[in-house]
Amino acid sequence: MEERNNERNNLSARSAVLSALLGSHPPQLAARHLVRIGALFGIAEGTVRVALSRMVAAGDLVQSSGRYTLSDRLIERQGRQDESRDPHTRPWDGTWEIAVVTAERRAPADRATFRHTMTALRLAELREGTWLRPANLLRQWPESVTAQCTLIDGRPHGDPTPLLWDLDGWAGEARRLESALDRAEGLTEGFLVSAAVVRHLLADPLLPGELLPGDWPGSRLRARYDDFDRHYRELLYRHLTD
């Protein structure tokens, strides 16, 4: 219980606002609703409103008539979040996507942005500048990647999966979160567990079944979370509109 209380007390106003909006479709909520969400975590109304003003100034949110909407940049993040819950995959024929960085003289900020993009595309770095993953996802390569990389379709000799992803670690955390969903009580704890599950699904490499260990919990966690989320959203809506 002490650990849960510490997590509750450490949640910032910005984190509470972002989690609420990223989980809303459309990603728009009234200021009074965001204040009520902050109150679940003991965050004062004034603190929430200051956070909202700062997030608008930083370009994270757009404000209109007392309602706050995610900016385009964060709507893209919501799209990735939604994709992690319902991934678009295709049958795998054994081919791997390989992206080799061939651009020169990239600024540190550009390299950091590139690394974020590649991680969002669920590629892993085998060595400096060499990224790869099984070619089982339906998606387009963004121009920021094609401008910096040579793209290759190939078939590694042997399975590089253990070098690229900690599958045992991901599976262990997924099972812990399944149990947490079963134990979650009330709006506050449900909000925190929900956010943790969404973060974890974003880290799922979405590998084809041929490369996964037995009893992989990915699909089970998604199904369990979908059930939990439907029920939780109903409770949260009633709380916000009561």
GROMACS .gro file of C-alpha atoms in nm:
model
  242
    1MET     CA    1   0.000   0.000   0.000
    2GLU     CA    2   0.288   0.238   0.082
    3GLU     CA    3   0.433   0.186  -0.268
    4ARG     CA    4   0.095   0.269  -0.426
    5ASN     CA    5   0.064   0.585  -0.216
    6ASN     CA    6   0.414   0.699  -0.313
    7GLU     CA    7   0.333   0.650  -0.682
    8ARG     CA    8   0.012   0.847  -0.636
    9ASN     CA    9   0.187   1.134  -0.459
   10ASN     CA   10   0.468   1.150  -0.715
   11LEU     CA   11   0.240   1.186  -1.017
   12SER     CA   12   0.284   1.535  -1.164
   13ALA     CA   13   0.002   1.751  -1.294
   14ARG     CA   14   0.154   1.734  -1.642
   15SER     CA   15   0.166   1.353  -1.634
   16ALA     CA   16  -0.193   1.330  -1.516
   17VAL     CA   17  -0.313   1.566  -1.791
   18LEU     CA   18  -0.117   1.387  -2.065
   19SER     CA   19  -0.229   1.041  -1.958
   20ALA     CA   20  -0.592   1.154  -1.947
   21LEU     CA   21  -0.583   1.314  -2.292
   22LEU     CA   22  -0.380   1.036  -2.456
   23GLY     CA   23  -0.644   0.791  -2.338
   24SER     CA   24  -0.938   0.999  -2.462
   25HIS     CA   25  -1.095   0.971  -2.808
   26PRO     CA   26  -1.111   1.240  -2.930
   27PRO     CA   27  -0.815   1.367  -2.724
   28GLN     CA   28  -1.001   1.664  -2.581
   29LEU     CA   29  -1.125   1.739  -2.228
   30ALA     CA   30  -1.269   2.040  -2.049
   31ALA     CA   31  -1.050   2.216  -1.796
   32ARG     CA   32  -1.289   2.125  -1.514
   33HIS     CA   33  -1.258   1.755  -1.603
   34LEU     CA   34  -0.879   1.772  -1.601
   35VAL     CA   35  -0.897   1.943  -1.262
   36ARG     CA   36  -1.110   1.657  -1.129
   37ILE     CA   37  -0.859   1.404  -1.262
   38GLY     CA   38  -0.580   1.592  -1.086
   39ALA     CA   39  -0.781   1.581  -0.765
   40LEU     CA   40  -0.771   1.200  -0.775
   41PHE     CA   41  -0.399   1.232  -0.700
   42GLY     CA   42  -0.420   1.515  -0.450
   43ILE     CA   43  -0.311   1.775  -0.707
   44ALA     CA   44  -0.458   2.117  -0.634
   45GLU     CA   45  -0.675   2.291  -0.892
   46GLY     CA   46  -0.431   2.581  -0.921
   47THR     CA   47  -0.144   2.342  -0.990
   48VAL     CA   48  -0.338   2.173  -1.270
   49ARG     CA   49  -0.432   2.506  -1.428
   50VAL     CA   50  -0.070   2.628  -1.416
   51ALA     CA   51   0.039   2.303  -1.582
   52LEU     CA   52  -0.224   2.350  -1.854
   53SER     CA   53  -0.100   2.704  -1.926
   54ARG     CA   54   0.258   2.586  -1.948
   55MET     CA   55   0.166   2.296  -2.175
   56VAL     CA   56  -0.017   2.531  -2.412
   57ALA     CA   57   0.285   2.763  -2.416
   58ALA     CA   58   0.515   2.467  -2.489
   59GLY     CA   59   0.301   2.350  -2.782
   60ASP     CA   60   0.183   2.030  -2.612
   61LEU     CA   61  -0.182   2.136  -2.596
   62VAL     CA   62  -0.423   2.359  -2.786
   63GLN     CA   63  -0.680   2.552  -2.581
   64SER     CA   64  -1.017   2.670  -2.706
   65SER     CA   65  -1.330   2.771  -2.514
   66GLY     CA   66  -1.218   2.607  -2.192
   67ARG     CA   67  -1.127   2.279  -2.356
   68TYR     CA   68  -0.780   2.134  -2.411
   69THR     CA   69  -0.673   1.919  -2.705
   70LEU     CA   70  -0.347   1.740  -2.777
   71SER     CA   71  -0.118   1.911  -3.027
   72ASP     CA   72  -0.044   1.738  -3.360
   73ARG     CA   73   0.285   1.605  -3.222
   74LEU     CA   74   0.112   1.436  -2.932
   75ILE     CA   75  -0.174   1.313  -3.149
   76GLU     CA   76   0.095   1.122  -3.339
   77ARG     CA   77   0.203   0.971  -3.008
   78GLN     CA   78  -0.158   0.874  -2.937
   79GLY     CA   79  -0.167   0.702  -3.275
   80ARG     CA   80   0.137   0.492  -3.179
   81GLN     CA   81  -0.028   0.416  -2.847
   82ASP     CA   82  -0.344   0.297  -3.023
   83GLU     CA   83  -0.136   0.093  -3.268
   84SER     CA   84   0.035  -0.083  -2.977
   85ARG     CA   85  -0.307  -0.200  -2.856
   86ASP     CA   86  -0.422  -0.316  -3.200
   87PRO     CA   87  -0.106  -0.374  -3.408
   88HIS     CA   88  -0.120  -0.396  -3.786
   89THR     CA   89   0.087  -0.698  -3.882
   90ARG     CA   90   0.130  -0.920  -4.184
   91PRO     CA   91   0.241  -1.284  -4.227
   92TRP     CA   92   0.617  -1.314  -4.190
   93ASP     CA   93   0.825  -1.480  -4.462
   94GLY     CA   94   1.155  -1.471  -4.274
   95THR     CA   95   1.270  -1.137  -4.415
   96TRP     CA   96   1.421  -0.870  -4.189
   97GLU     CA   97   1.418  -0.495  -4.239
   98ILE     CA   98   1.769  -0.352  -4.207
   99ALA     CA   99   1.837   0.021  -4.191
  100VAL     CA  100   2.201   0.132  -4.209
  101VAL     CA  101   2.276   0.496  -4.131
  102THR     CA  102   2.473   0.647  -4.420
  103ALA     CA  103   2.415   1.018  -4.353
  104GLU     CA  104   2.719   1.210  -4.229
  105ARG     CA  105   2.773   1.495  -3.983
  106ARG     CA  106   2.443   1.477  -3.799
  107ALA     CA  107   2.392   1.716  -3.509
  108PRO     CA  108   2.343   1.558  -3.164
  109ALA     CA  109   1.980   1.674  -3.155
  110ASP     CA  110   1.919   1.516  -3.496
  111ARG     CA  111   2.073   1.188  -3.380
  112ALA     CA  112   1.853   1.186  -3.071
  113THR     CA  113   1.540   1.251  -3.279
  114PHE     CA  114   1.642   0.976  -3.521
  115ARG     CA  115   1.693   0.728  -3.237
  116HIS     CA  116   1.347   0.812  -3.100
  117THR     CA  117   1.195   0.757  -3.446
  118MET     CA  118   1.362   0.420  -3.493
  119THR     CA  119   1.252   0.303  -3.150
  120ALA     CA  120   0.896   0.414  -3.227
  121LEU     CA  121   0.916   0.207  -3.546
  122ARG     CA  122   1.010  -0.088  -3.321
  123LEU     CA  123   1.354  -0.141  -3.469
  124ALA     CA  124   1.648  -0.234  -3.247
  125GLU     CA  125   2.010  -0.129  -3.288
  126LEU     CA  126   2.245  -0.422  -3.348
  127ARG     CA  127   2.547  -0.193  -3.345
  128GLU     CA  128   2.610   0.177  -3.396
  129GLY     CA  129   2.407   0.288  -3.698
  130THR     CA  130   2.262  -0.055  -3.786
  131TRP     CA  131   1.895  -0.109  -3.703
  132LEU     CA  132   1.677  -0.409  -3.784
  133ARG     CA  133   1.364  -0.607  -3.710
  134PRO     CA  134   1.150  -0.877  -3.874
  135ALA     CA  135   0.948  -0.743  -4.168
  136ASN     CA  136   0.606  -0.827  -4.025
  137LEU     CA  137   0.461  -0.480  -3.963
  138LEU     CA  138   0.238  -0.283  -4.200
  139ARG     CA  139   0.373   0.073  -4.205
  140GLN     CA  140   0.554   0.330  -4.416
  141TRP     CA  141   0.910   0.447  -4.367
  142PRO     CA  142   0.910   0.817  -4.272
  143GLU     CA  143   1.115   1.054  -4.485
  144SER     CA  144   1.339   1.133  -4.189
  145VAL     CA  145   1.458   0.770  -4.201
  146THR     CA  146   1.490   0.727  -4.576
  147ALA     CA  147   1.693   1.049  -4.594
  148GLN     CA  148   1.951   0.917  -4.346
  149CYS     CA  149   1.961   0.542  -4.412
  150THR     CA  150   2.016   0.280  -4.675
  151LEU     CA  151   1.730   0.030  -4.642
  152ILE     CA  152   1.792  -0.339  -4.703
  153ASP     CA  153   1.574  -0.650  -4.693
  154GLY     CA  154   1.774  -0.948  -4.571
  155ARG     CA  155   1.785  -1.276  -4.381
  156PRO     CA  156   2.041  -1.298  -4.099
  157HIS     CA  157   2.235  -1.621  -4.054
  158GLY     CA  158   2.096  -1.733  -3.722
  159ASP     CA  159   1.839  -1.555  -3.505
  160PRO     CA  160   1.960  -1.217  -3.372
  161THR     CA  161   1.649  -1.171  -3.156
  162PRO     CA  162   1.825  -1.240  -2.820
  163LEU     CA  163   2.081  -0.969  -2.902
  164LEU     CA  164   1.813  -0.710  -2.976
  165TRP     CA  165   1.532  -0.751  -2.721
  166ASP     CA  166   1.495  -0.865  -2.362
  167LEU     CA  167   1.192  -1.085  -2.424
  168ASP     CA  168   1.202  -1.251  -2.082
  169GLY     CA  169   1.205  -0.910  -1.914
  170TRP     CA  170   0.914  -0.782  -2.122
  171ALA     CA  171   0.710  -1.098  -2.061
  172GLY     CA  172   0.774  -1.088  -1.687
  173GLU     CA  173   0.654  -0.729  -1.662
  174ALA     CA  174   0.350  -0.809  -1.877
  175ARG     CA  175   0.249  -1.085  -1.638
  176ARG     CA  176   0.296  -0.853  -1.341
  177LEU     CA  177   0.070  -0.597  -1.508
  178GLU     CA  178  -0.195  -0.859  -1.578
  179SER     CA  179  -0.208  -0.928  -1.204
  180ALA     CA  180  -0.212  -0.554  -1.131
  181LEU     CA  181  -0.516  -0.511  -1.357
  182ASP     CA  182  -0.696  -0.785  -1.166
  183ARG     CA  183  -0.616  -0.618  -0.832
  184ALA     CA  184  -0.674  -0.254  -0.928
  185GLU     CA  185  -0.936  -0.085  -0.710
  186GLY     CA  186  -1.089   0.259  -0.757
  187LEU     CA  187  -1.030   0.536  -1.009
  188THR     CA  188  -0.689   0.640  -0.879
  189GLU     CA  189  -0.524   0.300  -0.884
  190GLY     CA  190  -0.695   0.211  -1.210
  191PHE     CA  191  -0.559   0.527  -1.374
  192LEU     CA  192  -0.202   0.443  -1.270
  193VAL     CA  193  -0.220   0.079  -1.377
  194SER     CA  194  -0.380   0.176  -1.707
  195ALA     CA  195  -0.098   0.419  -1.784
  196ALA     CA  196   0.162   0.156  -1.694
  197VAL     CA  197   0.006  -0.101  -1.927
  198VAL     CA  198  -0.005   0.145  -2.217
  199ARG     CA  199   0.363   0.232  -2.166
  200HIS     CA  200   0.452  -0.136  -2.161
  201LEU     CA  201   0.258  -0.214  -2.478
  202LEU     CA  202   0.448   0.065  -2.653
  203ALA     CA  203   0.767  -0.126  -2.572
  204ASP     CA  204   0.642  -0.455  -2.720
  205PRO     CA  205   0.865  -0.532  -3.023
  206LEU     CA  206   0.566  -0.699  -3.195
  207LEU     CA  207   0.771  -0.989  -3.324
  208PRO     CA  208   0.623  -1.267  -3.536
  209GLY     CA  209   0.516  -1.576  -3.345
  210GLU     CA  210   0.803  -1.777  -3.494
  211LEU     CA  211   1.051  -1.571  -3.290
  212LEU     CA  212   0.862  -1.557  -2.961
  213PRO     CA  213   0.899  -1.793  -2.665
  214GLY     CA  214   0.611  -2.015  -2.567
  215ASP     CA  215   0.325  -1.865  -2.366
  216TRP     CA  216   0.407  -1.514  -2.485
  217PRO     CA  217   0.170  -1.283  -2.290
  218GLY     CA  218   0.136  -1.000  -2.546
  219SER     CA  219  -0.204  -1.087  -2.690
  220ARG     CA  220  -0.338  -1.189  -2.351
  221LEU     CA  221  -0.235  -0.859  -2.192
  222ARG     CA  222  -0.399  -0.666  -2.477
  223ALA     CA  223  -0.726  -0.854  -2.442
  224ARG     CA  224  -0.724  -0.817  -2.063
  225TYR     CA  225  -0.650  -0.447  -2.090
  226ASP     CA  226  -0.924  -0.388  -2.349
  227ASP     CA  227  -1.180  -0.533  -2.105
  228PHE     CA  228  -1.038  -0.332  -1.816
  229ASP     CA  229  -1.024  -0.009  -2.016
  230ARG     CA  230  -1.388  -0.028  -2.130
  231HIS     CA  231  -1.508  -0.065  -1.773
  232TYR     CA  232  -1.267   0.195  -1.636
  233ARG     CA  233  -1.365   0.458  -1.897
  234GLU     CA  234  -1.730   0.420  -1.797
  235LEU     CA  235  -1.644   0.476  -1.431
  236LEU     CA  236  -1.419   0.773  -1.510
  237TYR     CA  237  -1.683   0.934  -1.735
  238ARG     CA  238  -1.942   0.908  -1.458
  239HIS     CA  239  -1.697   1.064  -1.213
  240LEU     CA  240  -1.618   1.355  -1.444
  241THR     CA  241  -1.979   1.432  -1.533
  242ASP     CA  242  -2.138   1.372  -1.192
   0.00000   0.00000   0.00000
